[in-house]
Structure formats: structure tokens, C-alpha cells
Coordinates of N, CA and C in Angstrom, one line a residue:
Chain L
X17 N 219.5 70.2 63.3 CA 219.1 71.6 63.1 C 217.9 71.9 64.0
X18 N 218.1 73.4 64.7 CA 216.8 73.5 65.6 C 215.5 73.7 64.8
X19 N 214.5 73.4 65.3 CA 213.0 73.7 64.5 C 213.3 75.2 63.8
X20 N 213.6 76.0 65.1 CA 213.4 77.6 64.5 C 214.5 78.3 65.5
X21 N 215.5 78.6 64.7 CA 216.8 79.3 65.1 C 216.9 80.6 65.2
X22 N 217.7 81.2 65.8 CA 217.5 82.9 66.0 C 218.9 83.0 66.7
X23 N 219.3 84.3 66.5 CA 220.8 84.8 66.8 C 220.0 85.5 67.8
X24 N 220.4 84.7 69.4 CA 219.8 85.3 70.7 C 220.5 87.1 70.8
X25 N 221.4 87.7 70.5 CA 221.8 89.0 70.6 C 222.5 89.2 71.8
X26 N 222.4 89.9 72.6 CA 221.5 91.5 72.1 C 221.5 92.2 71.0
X27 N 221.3 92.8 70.0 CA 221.5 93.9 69.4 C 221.5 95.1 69.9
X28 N 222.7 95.7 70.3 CA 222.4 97.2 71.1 C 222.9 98.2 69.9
X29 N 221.8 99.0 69.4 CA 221.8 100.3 68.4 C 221.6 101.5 68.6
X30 N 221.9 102.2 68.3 CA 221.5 103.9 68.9 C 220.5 103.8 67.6
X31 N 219.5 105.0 68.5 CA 218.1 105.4 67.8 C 218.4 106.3 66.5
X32 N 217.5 105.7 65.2 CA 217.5 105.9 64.1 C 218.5 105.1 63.1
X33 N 219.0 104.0 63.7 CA 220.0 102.8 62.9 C 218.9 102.3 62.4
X34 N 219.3 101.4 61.0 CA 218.7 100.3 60.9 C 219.3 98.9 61.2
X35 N 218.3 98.3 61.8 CA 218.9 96.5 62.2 C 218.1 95.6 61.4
X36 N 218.5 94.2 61.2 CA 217.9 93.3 60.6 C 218.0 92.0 61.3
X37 N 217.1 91.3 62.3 CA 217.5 90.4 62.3 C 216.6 88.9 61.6
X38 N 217.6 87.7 61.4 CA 217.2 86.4 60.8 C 217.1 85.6 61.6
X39 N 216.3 84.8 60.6 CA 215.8 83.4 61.4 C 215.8 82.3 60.4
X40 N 215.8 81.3 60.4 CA 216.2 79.7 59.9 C 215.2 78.9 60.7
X41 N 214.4 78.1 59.5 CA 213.5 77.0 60.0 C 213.5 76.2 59.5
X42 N 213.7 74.4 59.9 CA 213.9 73.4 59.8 C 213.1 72.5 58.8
X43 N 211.6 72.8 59.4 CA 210.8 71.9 58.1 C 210.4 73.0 56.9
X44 N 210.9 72.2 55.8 CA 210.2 72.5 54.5 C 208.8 72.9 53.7
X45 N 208.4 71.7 55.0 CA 206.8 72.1 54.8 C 205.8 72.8 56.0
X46 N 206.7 73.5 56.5 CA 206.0 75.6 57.2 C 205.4 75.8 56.0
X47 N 204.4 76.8 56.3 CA 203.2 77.5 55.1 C 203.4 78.6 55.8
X48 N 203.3 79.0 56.9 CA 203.1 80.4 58.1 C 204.3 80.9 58.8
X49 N 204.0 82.3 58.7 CA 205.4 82.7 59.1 C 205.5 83.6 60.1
X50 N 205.4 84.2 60.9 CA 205.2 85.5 61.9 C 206.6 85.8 62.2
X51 N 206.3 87.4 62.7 CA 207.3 88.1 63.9 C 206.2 88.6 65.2
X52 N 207.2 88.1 66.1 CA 206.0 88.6 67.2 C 207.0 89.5 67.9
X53 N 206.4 90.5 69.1 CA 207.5 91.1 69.8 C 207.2 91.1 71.5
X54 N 207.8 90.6 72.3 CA 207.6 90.5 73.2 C 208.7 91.6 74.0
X55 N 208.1 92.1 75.1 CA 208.8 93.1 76.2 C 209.0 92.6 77.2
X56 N 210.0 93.2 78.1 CA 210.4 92.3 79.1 C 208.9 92.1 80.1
X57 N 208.9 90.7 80.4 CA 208.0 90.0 81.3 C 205.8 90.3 80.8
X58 N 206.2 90.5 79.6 CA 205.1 90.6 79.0 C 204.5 89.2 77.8
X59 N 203.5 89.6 77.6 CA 202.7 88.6 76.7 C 204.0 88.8 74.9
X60 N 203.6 87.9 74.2 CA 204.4 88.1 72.9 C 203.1 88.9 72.2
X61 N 203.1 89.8 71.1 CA 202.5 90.2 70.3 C 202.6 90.4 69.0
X62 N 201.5 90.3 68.2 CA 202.0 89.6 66.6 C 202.3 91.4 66.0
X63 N 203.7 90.9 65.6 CA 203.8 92.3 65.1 C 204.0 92.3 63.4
X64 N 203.9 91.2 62.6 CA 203.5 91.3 61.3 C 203.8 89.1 60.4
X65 N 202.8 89.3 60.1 CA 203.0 88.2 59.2 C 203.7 88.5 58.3
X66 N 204.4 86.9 57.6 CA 205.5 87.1 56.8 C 205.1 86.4 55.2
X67 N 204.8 86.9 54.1 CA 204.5 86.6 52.7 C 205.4 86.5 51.9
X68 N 205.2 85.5 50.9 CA 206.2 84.7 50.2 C 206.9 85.8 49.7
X69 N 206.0 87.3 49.0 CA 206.3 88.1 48.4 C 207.1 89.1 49.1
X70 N 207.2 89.0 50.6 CA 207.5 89.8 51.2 C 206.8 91.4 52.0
X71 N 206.9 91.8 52.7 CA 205.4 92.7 53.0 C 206.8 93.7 53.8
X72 N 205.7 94.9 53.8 CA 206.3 95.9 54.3 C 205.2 96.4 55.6
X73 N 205.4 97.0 56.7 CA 204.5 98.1 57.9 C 204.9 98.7 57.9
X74 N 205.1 100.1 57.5 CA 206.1 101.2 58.2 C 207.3 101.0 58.2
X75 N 207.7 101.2 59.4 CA 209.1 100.9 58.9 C 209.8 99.4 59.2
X76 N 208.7 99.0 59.1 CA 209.4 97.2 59.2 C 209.2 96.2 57.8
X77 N 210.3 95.6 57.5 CA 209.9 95.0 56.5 C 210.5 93.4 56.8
X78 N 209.0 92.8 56.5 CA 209.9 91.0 56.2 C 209.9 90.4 55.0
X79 N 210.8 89.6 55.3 CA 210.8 89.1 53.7 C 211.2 87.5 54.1
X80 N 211.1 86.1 52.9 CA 210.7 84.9 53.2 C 211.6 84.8 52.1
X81 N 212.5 83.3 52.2 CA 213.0 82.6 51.6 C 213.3 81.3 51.4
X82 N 212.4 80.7 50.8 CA 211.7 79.5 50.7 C 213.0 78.6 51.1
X83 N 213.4 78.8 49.8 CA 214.6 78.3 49.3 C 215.9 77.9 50.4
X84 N 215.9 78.6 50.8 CA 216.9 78.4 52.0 C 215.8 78.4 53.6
X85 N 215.2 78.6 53.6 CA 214.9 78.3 54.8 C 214.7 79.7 55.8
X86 N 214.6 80.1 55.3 CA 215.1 81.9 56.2 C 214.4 83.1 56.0
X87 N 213.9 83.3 57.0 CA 212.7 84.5 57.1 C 213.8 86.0 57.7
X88 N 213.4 87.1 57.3 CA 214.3 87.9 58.0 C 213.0 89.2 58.3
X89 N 213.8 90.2 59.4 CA 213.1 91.7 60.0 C 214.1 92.6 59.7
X90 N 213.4 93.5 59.4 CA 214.4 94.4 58.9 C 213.4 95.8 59.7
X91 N 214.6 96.7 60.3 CA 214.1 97.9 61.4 C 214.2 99.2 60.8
X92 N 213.7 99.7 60.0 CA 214.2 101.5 59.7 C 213.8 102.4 60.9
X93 N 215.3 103.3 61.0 CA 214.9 104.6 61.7 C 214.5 104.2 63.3
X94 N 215.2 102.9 63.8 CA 214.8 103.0 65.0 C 214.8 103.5 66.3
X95 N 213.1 103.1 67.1 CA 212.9 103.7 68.3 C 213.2 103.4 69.3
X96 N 213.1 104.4 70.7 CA 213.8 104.3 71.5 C 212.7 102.4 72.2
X97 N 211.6 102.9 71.4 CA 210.1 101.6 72.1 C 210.0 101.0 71.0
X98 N 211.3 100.7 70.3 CA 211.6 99.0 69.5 C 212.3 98.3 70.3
X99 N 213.0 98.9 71.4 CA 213.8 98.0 72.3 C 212.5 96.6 72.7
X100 N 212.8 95.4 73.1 CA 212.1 94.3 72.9 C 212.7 92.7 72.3
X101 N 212.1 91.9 72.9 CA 212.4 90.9 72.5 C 211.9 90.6 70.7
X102 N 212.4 89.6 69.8 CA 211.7 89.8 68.5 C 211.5 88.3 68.1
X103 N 210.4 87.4 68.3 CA 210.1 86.2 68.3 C 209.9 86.0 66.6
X104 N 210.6 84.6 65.9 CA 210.4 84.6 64.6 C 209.5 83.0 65.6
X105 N 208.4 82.8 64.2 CA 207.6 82.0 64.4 C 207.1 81.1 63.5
X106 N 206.9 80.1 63.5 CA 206.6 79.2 62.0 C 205.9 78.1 62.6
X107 N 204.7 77.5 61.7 CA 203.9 77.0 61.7 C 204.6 74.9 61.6
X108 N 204.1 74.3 62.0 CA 204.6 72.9 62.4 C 205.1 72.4 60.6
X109 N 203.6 72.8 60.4 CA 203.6 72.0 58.7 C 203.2 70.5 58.5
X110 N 202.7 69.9 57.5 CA 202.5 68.2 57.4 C 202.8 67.5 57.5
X111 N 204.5 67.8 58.0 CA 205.0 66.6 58.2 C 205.0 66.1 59.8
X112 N 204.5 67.2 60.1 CA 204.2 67.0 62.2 C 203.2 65.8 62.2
X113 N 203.0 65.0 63.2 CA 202.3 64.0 63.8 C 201.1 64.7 64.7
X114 N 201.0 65.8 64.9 CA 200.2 66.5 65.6 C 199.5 67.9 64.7
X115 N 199.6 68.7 65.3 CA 198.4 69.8 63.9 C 199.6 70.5 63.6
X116 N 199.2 70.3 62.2 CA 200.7 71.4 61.2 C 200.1 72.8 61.5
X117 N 199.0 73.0 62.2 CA 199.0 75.1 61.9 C 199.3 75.0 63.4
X118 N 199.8 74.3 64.5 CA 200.7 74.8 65.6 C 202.1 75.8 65.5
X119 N 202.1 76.3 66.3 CA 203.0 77.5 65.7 C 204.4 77.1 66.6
X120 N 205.4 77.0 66.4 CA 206.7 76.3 66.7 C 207.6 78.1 67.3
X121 N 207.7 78.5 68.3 CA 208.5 79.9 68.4 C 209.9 79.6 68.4
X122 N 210.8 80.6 68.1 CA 211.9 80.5 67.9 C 212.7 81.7 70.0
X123 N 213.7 81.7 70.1 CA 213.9 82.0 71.7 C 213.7 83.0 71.3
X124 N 214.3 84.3 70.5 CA 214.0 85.3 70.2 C 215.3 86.4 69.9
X125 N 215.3 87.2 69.9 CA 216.4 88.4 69.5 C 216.4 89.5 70.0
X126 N 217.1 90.0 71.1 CA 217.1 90.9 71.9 C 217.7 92.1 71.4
X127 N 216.9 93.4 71.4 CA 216.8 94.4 70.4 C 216.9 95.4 71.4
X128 N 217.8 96.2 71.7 CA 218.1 97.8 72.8 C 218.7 98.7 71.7
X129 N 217.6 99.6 71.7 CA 218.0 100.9 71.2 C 218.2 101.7 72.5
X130 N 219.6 102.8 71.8 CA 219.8 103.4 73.0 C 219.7 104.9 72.1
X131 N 219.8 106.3 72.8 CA 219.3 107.7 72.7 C 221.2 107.8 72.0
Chain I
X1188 N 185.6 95.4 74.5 CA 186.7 95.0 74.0 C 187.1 93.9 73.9
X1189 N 187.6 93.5 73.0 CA 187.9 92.0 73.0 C 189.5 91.5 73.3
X1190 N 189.4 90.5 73.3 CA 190.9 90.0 74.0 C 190.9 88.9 74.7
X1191 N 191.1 88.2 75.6 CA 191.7 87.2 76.0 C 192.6 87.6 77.4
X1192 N 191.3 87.1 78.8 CA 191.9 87.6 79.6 C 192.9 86.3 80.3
X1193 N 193.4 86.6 81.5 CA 194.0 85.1 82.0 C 194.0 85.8 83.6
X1194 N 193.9 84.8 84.6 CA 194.2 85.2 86.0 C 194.3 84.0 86.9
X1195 N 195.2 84.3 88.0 CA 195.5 85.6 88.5 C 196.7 85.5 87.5
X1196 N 197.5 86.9 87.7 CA 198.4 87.7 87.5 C 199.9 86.9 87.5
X1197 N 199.5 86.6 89.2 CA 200.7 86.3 90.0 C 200.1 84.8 90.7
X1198 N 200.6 83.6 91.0 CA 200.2 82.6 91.9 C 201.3 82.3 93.0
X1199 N 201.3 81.8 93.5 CA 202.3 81.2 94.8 C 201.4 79.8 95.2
X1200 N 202.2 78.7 95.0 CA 201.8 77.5 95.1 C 202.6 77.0 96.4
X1201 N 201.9 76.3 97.5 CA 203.2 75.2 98.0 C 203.1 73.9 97.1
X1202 N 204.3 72.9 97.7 CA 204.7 72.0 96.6 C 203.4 71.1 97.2
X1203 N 203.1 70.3 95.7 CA 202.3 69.6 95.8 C 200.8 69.8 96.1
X1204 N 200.5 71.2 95.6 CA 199.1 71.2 95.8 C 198.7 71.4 94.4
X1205 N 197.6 71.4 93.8 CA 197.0 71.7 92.4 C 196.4 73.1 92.6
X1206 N 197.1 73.8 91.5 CA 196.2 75.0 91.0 C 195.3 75.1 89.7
X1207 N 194.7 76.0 89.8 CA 194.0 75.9 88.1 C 194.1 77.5 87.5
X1208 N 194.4 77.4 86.4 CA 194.6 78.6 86.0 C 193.9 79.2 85.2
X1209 N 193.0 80.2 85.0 CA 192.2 80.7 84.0 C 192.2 81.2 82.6
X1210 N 191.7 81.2 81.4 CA 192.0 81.6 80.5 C 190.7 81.6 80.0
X1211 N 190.5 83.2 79.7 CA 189.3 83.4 78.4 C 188.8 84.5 77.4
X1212 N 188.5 83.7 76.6 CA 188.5 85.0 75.0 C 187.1 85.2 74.7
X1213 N 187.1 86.0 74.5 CA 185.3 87.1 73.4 C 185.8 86.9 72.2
X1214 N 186.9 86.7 71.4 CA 187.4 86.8 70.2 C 186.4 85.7 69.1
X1215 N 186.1 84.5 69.6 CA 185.0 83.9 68.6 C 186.1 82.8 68.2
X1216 N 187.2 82.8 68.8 CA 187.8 82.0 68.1 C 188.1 80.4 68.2
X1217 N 187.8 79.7 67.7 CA 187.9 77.7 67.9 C 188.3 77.5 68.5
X1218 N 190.3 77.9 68.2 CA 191.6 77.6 68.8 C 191.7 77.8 70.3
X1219 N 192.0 77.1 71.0 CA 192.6 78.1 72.0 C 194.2 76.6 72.6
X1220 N 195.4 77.7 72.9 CA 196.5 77.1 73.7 C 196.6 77.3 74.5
X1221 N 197.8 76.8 75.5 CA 198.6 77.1 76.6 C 199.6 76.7 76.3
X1222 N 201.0 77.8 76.7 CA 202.3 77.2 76.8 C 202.6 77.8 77.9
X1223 N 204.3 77.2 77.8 CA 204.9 78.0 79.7 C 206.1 78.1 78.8
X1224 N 206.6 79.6 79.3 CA 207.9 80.3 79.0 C 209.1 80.3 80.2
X1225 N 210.1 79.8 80.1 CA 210.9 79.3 80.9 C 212.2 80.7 80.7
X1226 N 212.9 81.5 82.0 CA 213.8 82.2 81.2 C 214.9 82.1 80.3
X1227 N 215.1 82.9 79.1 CA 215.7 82.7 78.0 C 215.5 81.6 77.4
X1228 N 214.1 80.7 77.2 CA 213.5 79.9 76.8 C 212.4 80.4 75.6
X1229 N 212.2 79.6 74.8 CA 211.0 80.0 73.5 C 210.0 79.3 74.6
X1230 N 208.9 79.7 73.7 CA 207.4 78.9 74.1 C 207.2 77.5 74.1
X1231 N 206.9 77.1 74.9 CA 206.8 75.1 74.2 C 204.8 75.2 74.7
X1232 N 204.5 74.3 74.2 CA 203.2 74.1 74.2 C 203.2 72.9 74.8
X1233 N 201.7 73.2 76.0 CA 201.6 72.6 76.8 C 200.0 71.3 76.4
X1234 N 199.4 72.3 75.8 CA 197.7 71.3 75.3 C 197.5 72.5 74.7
X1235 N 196.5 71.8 73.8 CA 195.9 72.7 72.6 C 194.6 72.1 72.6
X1236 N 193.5 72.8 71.7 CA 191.9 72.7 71.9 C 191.5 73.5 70.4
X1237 N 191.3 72.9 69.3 CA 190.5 73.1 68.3 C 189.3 73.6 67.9
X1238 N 188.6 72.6 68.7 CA 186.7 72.9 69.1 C 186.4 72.5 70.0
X1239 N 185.5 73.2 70.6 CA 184.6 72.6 72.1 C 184.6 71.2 72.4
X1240 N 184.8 70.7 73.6 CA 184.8 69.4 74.5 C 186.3 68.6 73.5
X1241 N 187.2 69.3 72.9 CA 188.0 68.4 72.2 C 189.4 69.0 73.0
X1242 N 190.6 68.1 73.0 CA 191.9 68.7 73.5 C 192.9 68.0 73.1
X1243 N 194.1 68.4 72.3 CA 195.2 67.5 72.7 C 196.8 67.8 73.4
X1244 N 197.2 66.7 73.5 CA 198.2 67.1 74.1 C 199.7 67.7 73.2
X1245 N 200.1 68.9 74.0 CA 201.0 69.6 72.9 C 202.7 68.6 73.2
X1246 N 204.1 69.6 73.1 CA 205.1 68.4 73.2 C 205.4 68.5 75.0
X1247 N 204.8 69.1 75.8 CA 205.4 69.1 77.2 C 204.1 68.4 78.5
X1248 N 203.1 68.1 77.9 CA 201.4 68.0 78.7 C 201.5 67.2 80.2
X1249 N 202.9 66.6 80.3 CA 202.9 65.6 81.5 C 202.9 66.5 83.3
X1250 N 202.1 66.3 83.7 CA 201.8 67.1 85.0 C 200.9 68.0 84.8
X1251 N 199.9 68.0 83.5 CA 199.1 69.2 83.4 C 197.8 68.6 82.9
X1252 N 196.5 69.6 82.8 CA 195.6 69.1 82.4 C 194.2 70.0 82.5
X1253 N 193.8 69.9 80.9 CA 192.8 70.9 80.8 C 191.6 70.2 80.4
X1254 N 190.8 71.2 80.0 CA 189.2 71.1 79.8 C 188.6 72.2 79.0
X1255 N 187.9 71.9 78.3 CA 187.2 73.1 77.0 C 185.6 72.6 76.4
X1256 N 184.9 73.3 78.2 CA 183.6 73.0 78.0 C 182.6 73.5 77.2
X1257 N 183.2 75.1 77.6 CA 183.0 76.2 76.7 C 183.7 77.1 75.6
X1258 N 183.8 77.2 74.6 CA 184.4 77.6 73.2 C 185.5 79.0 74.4
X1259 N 184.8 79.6 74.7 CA 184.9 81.2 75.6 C 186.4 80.9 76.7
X1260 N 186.7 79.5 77.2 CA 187.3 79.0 78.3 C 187.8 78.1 78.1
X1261 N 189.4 78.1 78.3 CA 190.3 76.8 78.1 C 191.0 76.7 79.6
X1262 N 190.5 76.1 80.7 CA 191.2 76.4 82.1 C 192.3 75.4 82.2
X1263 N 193.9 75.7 82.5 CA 195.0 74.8 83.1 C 195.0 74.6 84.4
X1264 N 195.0 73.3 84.6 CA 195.1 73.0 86.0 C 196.8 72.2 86.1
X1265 N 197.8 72.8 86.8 CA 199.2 72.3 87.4 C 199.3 71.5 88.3
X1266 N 199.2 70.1 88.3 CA 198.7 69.8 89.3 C 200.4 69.2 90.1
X1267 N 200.3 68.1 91.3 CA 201.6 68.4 91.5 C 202.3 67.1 91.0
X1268 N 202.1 66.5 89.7 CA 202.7 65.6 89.3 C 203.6 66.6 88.7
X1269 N 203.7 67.5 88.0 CA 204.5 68.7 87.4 C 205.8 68.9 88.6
X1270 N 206.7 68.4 87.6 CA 208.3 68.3 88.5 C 209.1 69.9 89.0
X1271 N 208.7 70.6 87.9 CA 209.2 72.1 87.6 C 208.2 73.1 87.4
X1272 N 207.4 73.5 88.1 CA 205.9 74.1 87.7 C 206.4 75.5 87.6
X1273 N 207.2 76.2 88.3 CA 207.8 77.5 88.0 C 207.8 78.3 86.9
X1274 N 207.2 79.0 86.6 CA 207.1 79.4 85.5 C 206.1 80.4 84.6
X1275 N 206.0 81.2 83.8 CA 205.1 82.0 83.3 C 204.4 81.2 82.2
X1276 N 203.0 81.2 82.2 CA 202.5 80.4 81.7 C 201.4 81.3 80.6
X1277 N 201.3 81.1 79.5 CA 200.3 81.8 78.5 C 199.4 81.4 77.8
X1278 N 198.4 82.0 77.8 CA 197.2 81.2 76.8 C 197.1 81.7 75.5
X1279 N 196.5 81.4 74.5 CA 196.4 82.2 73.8 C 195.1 81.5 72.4
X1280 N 194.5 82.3 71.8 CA 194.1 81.7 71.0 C 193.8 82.2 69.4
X1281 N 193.5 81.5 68.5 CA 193.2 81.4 67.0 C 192.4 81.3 66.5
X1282 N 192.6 81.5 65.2 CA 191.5 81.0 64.3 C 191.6 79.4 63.6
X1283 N 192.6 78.8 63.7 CA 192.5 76.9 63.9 C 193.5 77.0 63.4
X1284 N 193.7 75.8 62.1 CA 194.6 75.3 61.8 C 195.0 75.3 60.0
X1285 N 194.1 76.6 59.7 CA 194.0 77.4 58.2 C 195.6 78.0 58.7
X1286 N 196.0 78.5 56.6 CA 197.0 79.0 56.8 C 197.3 80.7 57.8
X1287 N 195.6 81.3 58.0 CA 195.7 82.2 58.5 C 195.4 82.1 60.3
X1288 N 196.6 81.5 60.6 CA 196.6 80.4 62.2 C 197.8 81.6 63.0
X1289 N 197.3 82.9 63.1 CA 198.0 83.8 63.9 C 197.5 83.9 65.2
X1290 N 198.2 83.5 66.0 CA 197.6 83.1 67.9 C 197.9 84.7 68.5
X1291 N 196.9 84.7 69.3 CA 197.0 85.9 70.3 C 197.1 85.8 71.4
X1292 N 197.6 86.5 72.6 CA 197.7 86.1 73.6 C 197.1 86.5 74.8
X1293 N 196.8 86.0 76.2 CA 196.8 86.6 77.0 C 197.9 87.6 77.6
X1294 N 197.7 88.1 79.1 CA 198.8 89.0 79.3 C 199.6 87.9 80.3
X1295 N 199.1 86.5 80.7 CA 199.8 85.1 81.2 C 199.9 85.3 82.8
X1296 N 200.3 84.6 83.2 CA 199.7 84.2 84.3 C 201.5 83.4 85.1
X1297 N 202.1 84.1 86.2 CA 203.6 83.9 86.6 C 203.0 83.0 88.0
X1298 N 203.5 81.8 87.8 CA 203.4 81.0 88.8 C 204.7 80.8 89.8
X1299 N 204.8 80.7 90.7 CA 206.0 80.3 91.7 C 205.3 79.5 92.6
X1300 N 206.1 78.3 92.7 CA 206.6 77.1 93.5 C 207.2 77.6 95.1
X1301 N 206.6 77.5 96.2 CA 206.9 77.6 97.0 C 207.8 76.4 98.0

């Protein structure tokens, strides 16, 4: 199993759909969880951490599942400047040989909203 | 403003020469990385740096090699042991290795192999 898995996409949606995509991560002992969003040929940026409880921004919501292994995004009402790459990210954990708060990225999920 | 700058922009190497790449933050923060993004590739880490004068090597370090004299500056040098140097390369840095270990980034630094 990969460290941190992602359904490469594209996802192509017309504006004001909602999308969701998931992610699956390998070690058990992750504590940290992000989405980051990167644009084409740009830096990645953190666009929300992910809590056990689940957390909401606007109109993004993540949610964490221990239990299985699977972190998800979920997109309300989307914009034409959600189009972007969507990096899930998870932390090494203690069972790494090197520092468990390294952050392990997943390749990402390609998101096109169209008008 | 704070942030985390990186430069240059753009590089052009011929083979076999060493460059060094810049990376630095106002953020106050310990951590600082580097990785290289390869297309339709995730991030792999290249060295990482905790606290000043300390560094180790992340899972790709072979042909590379840094220094972290100053908290403020984690500079990469490519030198030409690196078989595949091609590539966009990012810094970025943290607050360590607490559960609240959200990395930021530069805007990275696109190298080409000539």
C-alpha cells in the first residue's frame, strides 16, 4: 500500500457542483493531517488541517477516519478559482526511523471547474 | 511581511557544475525543508533542519547538500553528483516536529539541466 494515496483525476465539474475527493494513508500511527492546494507550476498551500472531529471553512469541509485510514474534502458551490491541484498530506508518525512530524504528500487530485 | 522567500526563480545549469539554491524565512520558525517536485510526482524530501547548525538527510539526499548556519537560511547546493537535477525544487518551513507541524512554503525555485 502507498504511504498516501489519492485518485489522480481530473475531476472536471461545472461551477456550483459539489465534489469530494479521498485519500488513504498507510501508517496507523499519522497524528497530522492536511489539504494543501497547489496551482499549476506554483508553491502548494495549506488550505485546511484535518481534525479527528472533523472541521468545516466555508465551504470546504474535512473529515478523518481513523478507523479506516481515510481522510476526505469535500467542495460546496464550486468556483471557477477551485480549479487546482488538491494535495492530501499526513504526517510520518513513530513508527518512521527518521522524524514522525515529516509530512509524507500524497501526488494530488486534479480539480477543473468549468462556467 | 512574512514568508519565505527562495531564488532565483528560474536556473539553467550545464552538466556538471554546482549550483546553490537559496531559501529564507522571517517566520521564526526551527523547521526548515527542501524537496524537488518531479511532473505528476508528489513531493519527496530532500534534507530537513530542526534547529540551527543541525540537518538530516530526508528519503532522496544523494547528490545534494545543505547547511543551516543561520535559523533565517537553509541554502541547497545541487551539486553534479545528482544524476537527474531537473526539476522544481521547494523549501519550506515549520514549527518542528509537534502535532501542530503545518510546513509553508516558498514560491520554489525551477532548475534545468542543460
Amino acid at each position: 500500500r502507498k504511504e498516501v494515496e489519492q485518485d489522480p483525476g481530473p475531476f472536471n465539474v461545472p461551477e456550483g457542483a459539489t465534489v469530494a475527493f479521498n485519500c488513504t494513508y498507510s501508517n496507523s500511527a499519522s497524528q497530522s493531517f492536511f489539504w494543501y492546494r497547489q496551482d499549476c507550476r506554483k508553491e502548494p498551500k495549506l488550505l485546511m488541517s484535518v481534525y479527528s472531529s472533523g472541521n468545516e471553512d466555508g465551504r470546504f469541509t474535512a473529515q478523518l477516519n481513523r478507523a479506516s485510514q481515510y481522510i476526505s474534502l469535500l467542495i460546496r458551490d464550486s468556483k471557477l478559482s477551485d480549479s487546482a491541484t488538491y494535495l492530501c498530506v499526513v504526517n510520518r508518525g513513530v513508527n518512521y526511523g527518521g522524524s514522525q512530524g515529516n509530512l509524507i504528500f500524497g501526488k494530488g487530485t486534479k480539480l477543473s471547474v468549468k462556467p | 511581511d512574512g514568508g519565505i522567500t527562495q531564488s532565483p526563480k528560474y536556473l539553467f545549469r550545464k552538466e556538471g557544475q554546482n549550483v546553490t539554491l537559496s531559501c529564507e524565512q522571517n517566520l521564526n520558525h526551527d523547521a526548515m525543508y527542501w524537496y524537488r517536485q518531479d511532473p505528476g510526482q508528489g513531493l519527496r524530501l530532500i534534507y530537513y533542519s530542526q534547529i540551527v547548525n543541525d540537518f538530516q538527510k530526508g528519503d532522496i539526499a544523494e547528490g545534494y547538500s545543505v547547511s543551516r548556519e543561520k535559523k533565517e537560511s537553509f541554502p541547497l547546493t545541487v551539486t553534479s553528483a545528482q544524476k537527474n537535477p531537473t526539476a522544481f525544487y521547494l523549501c519550506a518551513s515549520g514549527g518542528g516536529q509537534g502535532l501542530q507541524n503545518e510546513q509553508f512554503f516558498g514560491p520554489g525555485t525551477r532548475l534545468t539541466v542543460l
